[in-house]
Each structure stands twice: as C-alpha cells, then as structure tokens.
Amino acid sequence: MYVDSHCHLDFPALSENLDTILADMKRNQVSHALVVSVNLPDWPRLIEMVEPHPELFASVGVHPDYEDTTEPTVDDLVDRAGANDKVVAIGETGLDYFRLSEPLNWQRERFRTHIRAARTSNLPLIIHTRASREDTLRIMREEGAAECGGVMHCFTESLEMARAAIDMNFYISLSGIVTFKKAQELQELAKVLPLDRLLIETDSPYLAPVPYRGKTNDPSKVIHVAEKIAELKGIPVAQVAQQSTENFFRLFGKVPRPAELTHV
C-alpha cells in the first residue's frame, strides 16, 4: 500500500480526469491522496471534489507564491479546518525566495498566520520552502511550529535543514525529483534520511518521476518515488511503502486508518 501525501487533484490538468486517476490509484495500490490547498477562492471547489471519495482528503491554506489573493487569517483557517472532517492539515504555507523578490514581509507574515492556525486547530502543517532555509527555520522556531509538527513537502534542501526540521517534529517528504538523473545531492540525502520520518508524494500534476518525466503527474505514480528511495537505501520497496504509509497516518491523525493498518 502507498499513500500520496501531497497532490493537487483540483488543478484542471487532473480534475477533468478524476475517475481515471482514482482507478489508476487503485490499480497501483495507492490507497489515499492528500489534496493540498493553494488559495482560499478555489478551496470550496477543492472540498466539493474530495468529499464524495473516501480515499481523498484535503488541507486548507494559501501558497507563498500566491501574492495577489485573499489573505488568510488565523480564524479563517481554523474555522474552515474545523468545519469539515476531510480537512486534515493546514497549508501549504512557507517561504519561497526563488520566484519572488523582496520586500516579502507579507509572505513571512502569512507563514506565521498558518503556524498559529495549525497550533490552534491542533493540525499538522504542510511547509513549502525554497531558497529560504534560514528564515523558514527561524520563523518555525519563533512561532512554536514544533507544537503542531508537520511535513516539509517536496524537500530539496540540505541534510542540515532536514535534521533541524525533524528535531521540530516534522517529517520530510520526497517527490519525483529524487528520480531525476541530476538530483545527486537529493539522492545522497535520501540515503541517510531516517525511514520513520519519511513521506512520499507526487506534487502532481507537476514533477512526474522517471520514467514519466515531462508528462502530467498523478498520485498513481508515487510508487516510482518509493522504488527510487528503496534502491538508494538498499532495502525492499515494500519496506518503504509500509513505513511511509504508517508515517502518513501517524502524522495526519484525522485520516481514518484502513482496517489492515490498525494493528501497526
């Protein structure tokens, strides 16, 4: 069994083919997928999409790259999270200094808002971080992110940052990037990351893993991420599947465990 801990099934490239994607997930033993929010105007449509499907769950949040959009408040995020059992996390949130340039005080304040909402709602936080290591960790520490924990999604940063995040009760999630030929540094990191703090994801419709690179990604392809991690660690892929799935249900505690996992 596999779980895609981060995808965007509500994006047009995927939402128009949802039935096919769900069938592909089942065929590839991908039991669940977490559909991650990027802004509030589109959030009602996201929730409407996941509600009928027991294998789909959602988050609520505003991505750091969305500059001109509805700005969330702590109360707004907490209220939306509390109003629907399908909402199991806050985010994605964080800092991205790669695409945008200073002044970015609005981005840092938005990040703080999400951490406060996660702590208030007692839900894990989904963090996006790119070219912003020092500020990301600093704000996490200042806002007490360790109290809610969460995941550093689509991680491509340093081992030092990964260890700092793990020390704050966070998991590290690897995407299809780990299968890319030029991702040697990330592959070296994957070798030493503790398996009990590791999640796998697609970030679909983006970052399709080898051998699908350049094509539209979807949750059924998360198995290729697991296979690459298993190859790098020199362990059976079943071990990666089992542990990353257990990690998912441990972190996102609102997601009901399948019967076959209740003994774990």
mmCIF file of N, CA, C and O in Angstrom, residues 121-192:
data_model
loop_
_atom_site.group_PDB
_atom_site.id
_atom_site.type_symbol
_atom_site.label_atom_id
_atom_site.label_comp_id
_atom_site.label_asym_id
_atom_site.label_seq_id
_atom_site.Cartn_x
_atom_site.Cartn_y
_atom_site.Cartn_z
ATOM 1 N N SER A 121 -5.621 24.805 15.853
ATOM 2 C CA SER A 121 -6.504 23.719 15.417
ATOM 3 C C SER A 121 -5.947 22.336 15.735
ATOM 4 O O SER A 121 -6.623 21.331 15.508
ATOM 5 N N ASN A 122 -4.723 22.279 16.222
ATOM 6 C CA ASN A 122 -4.056 21.005 16.535
ATOM 7 C C ASN A 122 -3.971 20.115 15.302
ATOM 8 O O ASN A 122 -4.193 18.909 15.359
ATOM 9 N N LEU A 123 -3.618 20.737 14.176
ATOM 10 C CA LEU A 123 -3.430 20.010 12.927
ATOM 11 C C LEU A 123 -1.998 20.189 12.437
ATOM 12 O O LEU A 123 -1.373 21.216 12.694
ATOM 13 N N PRO A 124 -1.475 19.209 11.721
ATOM 14 C CA PRO A 124 -0.111 19.341 11.182
ATOM 15 C C PRO A 124 -0.036 20.379 10.077
ATOM 16 O O PRO A 124 -1.035 20.698 9.414
ATOM 17 N N LEU A 125 1.172 20.866 9.867
ATOM 18 C CA LEU A 125 1.448 21.949 8.934
ATOM 19 C C LEU A 125 2.182 21.395 7.711
ATOM 20 O O LEU A 125 3.108 20.605 7.843
ATOM 21 N N ILE A 126 1.765 21.828 6.524
ATOM 22 C CA ILE A 126 2.453 21.460 5.286
ATOM 23 C C ILE A 126 3.287 22.650 4.838
ATOM 24 O O ILE A 126 2.737 23.708 4.502
ATOM 25 N N ILE A 127 4.608 22.495 4.837
ATOM 26 C CA ILE A 127 5.514 23.621 4.573
ATOM 27 C C ILE A 127 6.191 23.473 3.214
ATOM 28 O O ILE A 127 6.762 22.436 2.879
ATOM 29 N N HIS A 128 6.121 24.551 2.452
ATOM 30 C CA HIS A 128 6.852 24.725 1.198
ATOM 31 C C HIS A 128 8.024 25.654 1.500
ATOM 32 O O HIS A 128 7.825 26.764 2.001
ATOM 33 N N THR A 129 9.230 25.220 1.205
ATOM 34 C CA THR A 129 10.389 26.081 1.428
ATOM 35 C C THR A 129 11.328 25.982 0.240
ATOM 36 O O THR A 129 11.654 24.887 -0.227
ATOM 37 N N ARG A 130 11.727 27.148 -0.270
ATOM 38 C CA ARG A 130 12.654 27.176 -1.402
ATOM 39 C C ARG A 130 13.517 28.421 -1.312
ATOM 40 O O ARG A 130 13.000 29.537 -1.201
ATOM 41 N N ALA A 131 14.829 28.218 -1.307
ATOM 42 C CA ALA A 131 15.804 29.321 -1.239
ATOM 43 C C ALA A 131 15.555 30.214 -0.026
ATOM 44 O O ALA A 131 15.761 31.423 -0.093
ATOM 45 N N SER A 132 15.127 29.624 1.086
ATOM 46 C CA SER A 132 14.747 30.414 2.263
ATOM 47 C C SER A 132 15.014 29.644 3.549
ATOM 48 O O SER A 132 14.233 29.707 4.488
ATOM 49 N N ARG A 133 16.099 28.908 3.595
ATOM 50 C CA ARG A 133 16.358 27.996 4.705
ATOM 51 C C ARG A 133 16.375 28.695 6.056
ATOM 52 O O ARG A 133 15.677 28.283 6.997
ATOM 53 N N GLU A 134 17.186 29.743 6.167
ATOM 54 C CA GLU A 134 17.371 30.380 7.473
ATOM 55 C C GLU A 134 16.080 30.987 7.991
ATOM 56 O O GLU A 134 15.719 30.795 9.155
ATOM 57 N N ASP A 135 15.369 31.719 7.141
ATOM 58 C CA ASP A 135 14.130 32.358 7.585
ATOM 59 C C ASP A 135 13.049 31.327 7.876
ATOM 60 O O ASP A 135 12.252 31.500 8.809
ATOM 61 N N THR A 136 12.992 30.265 7.086
ATOM 62 C CA THR A 136 11.991 29.232 7.342
ATOM 63 C C THR A 136 12.181 28.623 8.720
ATOM 64 O O THR A 136 11.221 28.543 9.516
ATOM 65 N N LEU A 137 13.389 28.214 9.037
ATOM 66 C CA LEU A 137 13.654 27.598 10.340
ATOM 67 C C LEU A 137 13.494 28.604 11.473
ATOM 68 O O LEU A 137 12.968 28.263 12.547
ATOM 69 N N ARG A 138 13.916 29.839 11.232
ATOM 70 C CA ARG A 138 13.787 30.855 12.281
ATOM 71 C C ARG A 138 12.320 31.096 12.645
ATOM 72 O O ARG A 138 11.962 31.126 13.825
ATOM 73 N N ILE A 139 11.485 31.256 11.638
ATOM 74 C CA ILE A 139 10.070 31.515 11.905
ATOM 75 C C ILE A 139 9.407 30.287 12.522
ATOM 76 O O ILE A 139 8.558 30.409 13.419
ATOM 77 N N MET A 140 9.788 29.102 12.079
ATOM 78 C CA MET A 140 9.252 27.892 12.702
ATOM 79 C C MET A 140 9.566 27.871 14.191
ATOM 80 O O MET A 140 8.692 27.556 15.020
ATOM 81 N N ARG A 141 10.783 28.230 14.548
ATOM 82 C CA ARG A 141 11.172 28.239 15.961
ATOM 83 C C ARG A 141 10.449 29.343 16.722
ATOM 84 O O ARG A 141 9.926 29.115 17.827
ATOM 85 N N GLU A 142 10.413 30.531 16.140
ATOM 86 C CA GLU A 142 9.781 31.666 16.827
ATOM 87 C C GLU A 142 8.299 31.436 17.063
ATOM 88 O O GLU A 142 7.752 31.890 18.087
ATOM 89 N N GLU A 143 7.621 30.752 16.149
ATOM 90 C CA GLU A 143 6.177 30.548 16.260
ATOM 91 C C GLU A 143 5.796 29.213 16.908
ATOM 92 O O GLU A 143 4.617 28.898 17.025
ATOM 93 N N GLY A 144 6.780 28.456 17.349
ATOM 94 C CA GLY A 144 6.485 27.203 18.033
ATOM 95 C C GLY A 144 5.908 26.128 17.136
ATOM 96 O O GLY A 144 5.014 25.377 17.544
ATOM 97 N N ALA A 145 6.419 26.009 15.918
ATOM 98 C CA ALA A 145 5.879 25.030 14.973
ATOM 99 C C ALA A 145 6.031 23.597 15.467
ATOM 100 O O ALA A 145 5.282 22.710 15.038
ATOM 101 N N ALA A 146 6.975 23.364 16.372
ATOM 102 C CA ALA A 146 7.150 22.007 16.907
ATOM 103 C C ALA A 146 5.909 21.525 17.633
ATOM 104 O O ALA A 146 5.692 20.310 17.759
ATOM 105 N N GLU A 147 5.081 22.440 18.113
ATOM 106 C CA GLU A 147 3.879 22.044 18.850
ATOM 107 C C GLU A 147 2.860 21.345 17.961
ATOM 108 O O GLU A 147 2.119 20.469 18.419
ATOM 109 N N CYS A 148 2.802 21.728 16.696
ATOM 110 C CA CYS A 148 1.850 21.095 15.780
ATOM 111 C C CYS A 148 2.520 20.053 14.900
ATOM 112 O O CYS A 148 1.878 19.092 14.467
ATOM 113 N N GLY A 149 3.822 20.229 14.624
ATOM 114 C CA GLY A 149 4.509 19.322 13.717
ATOM 115 C C GLY A 149 3.982 19.454 12.299
ATOM 116 O O GLY A 149 3.181 20.346 11.995
ATOM 117 N N GLY A 150 4.454 18.578 11.441
ATOM 118 C CA GLY A 150 4.008 18.657 10.060
ATOM 119 C C GLY A 150 4.999 18.009 9.121
ATOM 120 O O GLY A 150 5.715 17.076 9.495
ATOM 121 N N VAL A 151 5.047 18.538 7.901
ATOM 122 C CA VAL A 151 5.893 17.956 6.875
ATOM 123 C C VAL A 151 6.530 19.051 6.031
ATOM 124 O O VAL A 151 5.883 20.041 5.691
ATOM 125 N N MET A 152 7.801 18.869 5.717
ATOM 126 C CA MET A 152 8.498 19.703 4.745
ATOM 127 C C MET A 152 8.290 19.034 3.400
ATOM 128 O O MET A 152 8.905 17.996 3.095
ATOM 129 N N HIS A 153 7.384 19.581 2.598
ATOM 130 C CA HIS A 153 6.964 18.884 1.392
ATOM 131 C C HIS A 153 7.920 19.145 0.226
ATOM 132 O O HIS A 153 8.589 20.170 0.161
ATOM 133 N N CYS A 154 7.988 18.164 -0.676
ATOM 134 C CA CYS A 154 8.828 18.253 -1.879
ATOM 135 C C CYS A 154 10.220 18.777 -1.511
ATOM 136 O O CYS A 154 10.730 19.718 -2.110
ATOM 137 N N PHE A 155 10.832 18.130 -0.550
ATOM 138 C CA PHE A 155 12.062 18.640 0.042
ATOM 139 C C PHE A 155 13.229 18.525 -0.928
ATOM 140 O O PHE A 155 13.462 17.468 -1.520
ATOM 141 N N THR A 156 13.972 19.628 -1.086
ATOM 142 C CA THR A 156 15.164 19.645 -1.933
ATOM 143 C C THR A 156 16.315 20.396 -1.258
ATOM 144 O O THR A 156 17.274 20.773 -1.917
ATOM 145 N N GLU A 157 16.194 20.616 0.039
ATOM 146 C CA GLU A 157 17.191 21.411 0.746
ATOM 147 C C GLU A 157 18.276 20.518 1.342
ATOM 148 O O GLU A 157 18.432 19.364 0.958
ATOM 149 N N SER A 158 19.026 21.033 2.310
ATOM 150 C CA SER A 158 20.198 20.344 2.836
ATOM 151 C C SER A 158 19.836 19.332 3.918
ATOM 152 O O SER A 158 18.757 19.387 4.533
ATOM 153 N N LEU A 159 20.761 18.415 4.175
ATOM 154 C CA LEU A 159 20.598 17.464 5.264
ATOM 155 C C LEU A 159 20.520 18.198 6.597
ATOM 156 O O LEU A 159 19.742 17.811 7.483
ATOM 157 N N GLU A 160 21.297 19.266 6.731
ATOM 158 C CA GLU A 160 21.261 20.055 7.965
ATOM 159 C C GLU A 160 19.865 20.612 8.221
ATOM 160 O O GLU A 160 19.351 20.559 9.342
ATOM 161 N N MET A 161 19.209 21.130 7.172
ATOM 162 C CA MET A 161 17.859 21.652 7.332
ATOM 163 C C MET A 161 16.877 20.529 7.638
ATOM 164 O O MET A 161 15.974 20.689 8.466
ATOM 165 N N ALA A 162 17.044 19.391 6.990
ATOM 166 C CA ALA A 162 16.165 18.253 7.253
ATOM 167 C C ALA A 162 16.257 17.837 8.715
ATOM 168 O O ALA A 162 15.225 17.588 9.366
ATOM 169 N N ARG A 163 17.470 17.764 9.238
ATOM 170 C CA ARG A 163 17.639 17.365 10.635
ATOM 171 C C ARG A 163 17.045 18.392 11.582
ATOM 172 O O ARG A 163 16.436 18.031 12.600
ATOM 173 N N ALA A 164 17.177 19.679 11.253
ATOM 174 C CA ALA A 164 16.576 20.725 12.085
ATOM 175 C C ALA A 164 15.060 20.610 12.090
ATOM 176 O O ALA A 164 14.411 20.789 13.127
ATOM 177 N N ALA A 165 14.484 20.315 10.933
ATOM 178 C CA ALA A 165 13.032 20.154 10.850
ATOM 179 C C ALA A 165 12.568 18.926 11.622
ATOM 180 O O ALA A 165 11.554 18.968 12.330
ATOM 181 N N ILE A 166 13.295 17.825 11.489
ATOM 182 C CA ILE A 166 12.953 16.607 12.222
ATOM 183 C C ILE A 166 12.997 16.860 13.720
ATOM 184 O O ILE A 166 12.139 16.374 14.473
ATOM 185 N N ASP A 167 13.962 17.649 14.167
ATOM 186 C CA ASP A 167 14.064 17.999 15.583
ATOM 187 C C ASP A 167 12.852 18.796 16.059
ATOM 188 O O ASP A 167 12.567 18.832 17.261
ATOM 189 N N MET A 168 12.146 19.438 15.115
ATOM 190 C CA MET A 168 10.935 20.196 15.459
ATOM 191 C C MET A 168 9.666 19.391 15.151
ATOM 192 O O MET A 168 8.599 19.958 14.942
ATOM 193 N N ASN A 169 9.805 18.065 15.111
ATOM 194 C CA ASN A 169 8.631 17.205 14.978
ATOM 195 C C ASN A 169 8.049 17.219 13.571
ATOM 196 O O ASN A 169 6.840 17.052 13.393
ATOM 197 N N PHE A 170 8.901 17.403 12.562
ATOM 198 C CA PHE A 170 8.456 17.404 11.177
ATOM 199 C C PHE A 170 8.963 16.173 10.439
ATOM 200 O O PHE A 170 10.015 15.617 10.768
ATOM 201 N N TYR A 171 8.183 15.769 9.457
ATOM 202 C CA TYR A 171 8.573 14.724 8.526
ATOM 203 C C TYR A 171 9.160 15.379 7.270
ATOM 204 O O TYR A 171 8.919 16.553 7.000
ATOM 205 N N ILE A 172 9.894 14.589 6.500
ATOM 206 C CA ILE A 172 10.488 15.041 5.243
ATOM 207 C C ILE A 172 9.831 14.255 4.108
ATOM 208 O O ILE A 172 9.821 13.019 4.133
ATOM 209 N N SER A 173 9.273 14.967 3.135
ATOM 210 C CA SER A 173 8.597 14.310 2.018
ATOM 211 C C SER A 173 9.408 14.483 0.739
ATOM 212 O O SER A 173 9.815 15.592 0.391
ATOM 213 N N LEU A 174 9.614 13.368 0.037
ATOM 214 C CA LEU A 174 10.349 13.378 -1.221
ATOM 215 C C LEU A 174 9.389 13.146 -2.383
ATOM 216 O O LEU A 174 8.461 12.342 -2.290
ATOM 217 N N SER A 175 9.650 13.853 -3.462
ATOM 218 C CA SER A 175 8.802 13.797 -4.657
ATOM 219 C C SER A 175 9.540 13.108 -5.791
ATOM 220 O O SER A 175 10.638 12.554 -5.614
ATOM 221 N N GLY A 176 8.978 13.191 -6.993
ATOM 222 C CA GLY A 176 9.602 12.608 -8.171
ATOM 223 C C GLY A 176 10.966 13.178 -8.492
ATOM 224 O O GLY A 176 11.720 12.562 -9.270
ATOM 225 N N ILE A 177 11.308 14.319 -7.921
ATOM 226 C CA ILE A 177 12.637 14.899 -8.159
ATOM 227 C C ILE A 177 13.736 13.912 -7.790
ATOM 228 O O ILE A 177 14.797 13.886 -8.423
ATOM 229 N N VAL A 178 13.495 13.076 -6.779
ATOM 230 C CA VAL A 178 14.527 12.143 -6.327
ATOM 231 C C VAL A 178 14.879 11.129 -7.410
ATOM 232 O O VAL A 178 15.956 10.507 -7.359
ATOM 233 N N THR A 179 14.028 10.973 -8.412
ATOM 234 C CA THR A 179 14.319 10.036 -9.513
ATOM 235 C C THR A 179 15.095 10.688 -10.658
ATOM 236 O O THR A 179 15.533 9.985 -11.570
ATOM 237 N N PHE A 180 15.257 12.007 -10.620
ATOM 238 C CA PHE A 180 15.896 12.706 -11.726
ATOM 239 C C PHE A 180 17.403 12.442 -11.735
ATOM 240 O O PHE A 180 18.045 12.406 -10.681
ATOM 241 N N LYS A 181 17.958 12.314 -12.913
ATOM 242 C CA LYS A 181 19.365 11.958 -13.063
ATOM 243 C C LYS A 181 20.296 12.975 -12.410
ATOM 244 O O LYS A 181 21.328 12.611 -11.829
ATOM 245 N N LYS A 182 19.944 14.268 -12.502
ATOM 246 C CA LYS A 182 20.822 15.314 -11.978
ATOM 247 C C LYS A 182 20.588 15.637 -10.503
ATOM 248 O O LYS A 182 21.196 16.569 -9.969
ATOM 249 N N ALA A 183 19.735 14.874 -9.836
ATOM 250 C CA ALA A 183 19.400 15.165 -8.432
ATOM 251 C C ALA A 183 20.290 14.381 -7.476
ATOM 252 O O ALA A 183 19.824 13.805 -6.493
ATOM 253 N N GLN A 184 21.604 14.395 -7.746
ATOM 254 C CA GLN A 184 22.513 13.574 -6.941
ATOM 255 C C GLN A 184 22.522 13.981 -5.468
ATOM 256 O O GLN A 184 22.581 13.117 -4.579
ATOM 257 N N GLU A 185 22.477 15.291 -5.195
ATOM 258 C CA GLU A 185 22.514 15.724 -3.798
ATOM 259 C C GLU A 185 21.283 15.242 -3.047
ATOM 260 O O GLU A 185 21.379 14.799 -1.890
ATOM 261 N N LEU A 186 20.125 15.336 -3.682
ATOM 262 C CA LEU A 186 18.899 14.860 -3.044
ATOM 263 C C LEU A 186 18.938 13.344 -2.865
ATOM 264 O O LEU A 186 18.477 12.817 -1.848
ATOM 265 N N GLN A 187 19.512 12.647 -3.813
ATOM 266 C CA GLN A 187 19.622 11.196 -3.702
ATOM 267 C C GLN A 187 20.537 10.805 -2.552
ATOM 268 O O GLN A 187 20.259 9.836 -1.822
ATOM 269 N N GLU A 188 21.625 11.547 -2.349
ATOM 270 C CA GLU A 188 22.502 11.284 -1.207
ATOM 271 C C GLU A 188 21.768 11.545 0.100
ATOM 272 O O GLU A 188 21.943 10.807 1.085
ATOM 273 N N LEU A 189 20.941 12.579 0.120
ATOM 274 C CA LEU A 189 20.152 12.879 1.311
ATOM 275 C C LEU A 189 19.155 11.753 1.592
ATOM 276 O O LEU A 189 18.969 11.346 2.743
ATOM 277 N N ALA A 190 18.523 11.243 0.532
ATOM 278 C CA ALA A 190 17.536 10.170 0.704
ATOM 279 C C ALA A 190 18.166 8.932 1.338
ATOM 280 O O ALA A 190 17.504 8.204 2.093
ATOM 281 N N LYS A 191 19.432 8.689 1.048
ATOM 282 C CA LYS A 191 20.108 7.514 1.599
ATOM 283 C C LYS A 191 20.187 7.554 3.118
ATOM 284 O O LYS A 191 20.157 6.501 3.767
ATOM 285 N N VAL A 192 20.307 8.755 3.677
ATOM 286 C CA VAL A 192 20.560 8.865 5.118
ATOM 287 C C VAL A 192 19.355 9.367 5.914
ATOM 288 O O VAL A 192 19.386 9.343 7.146
#
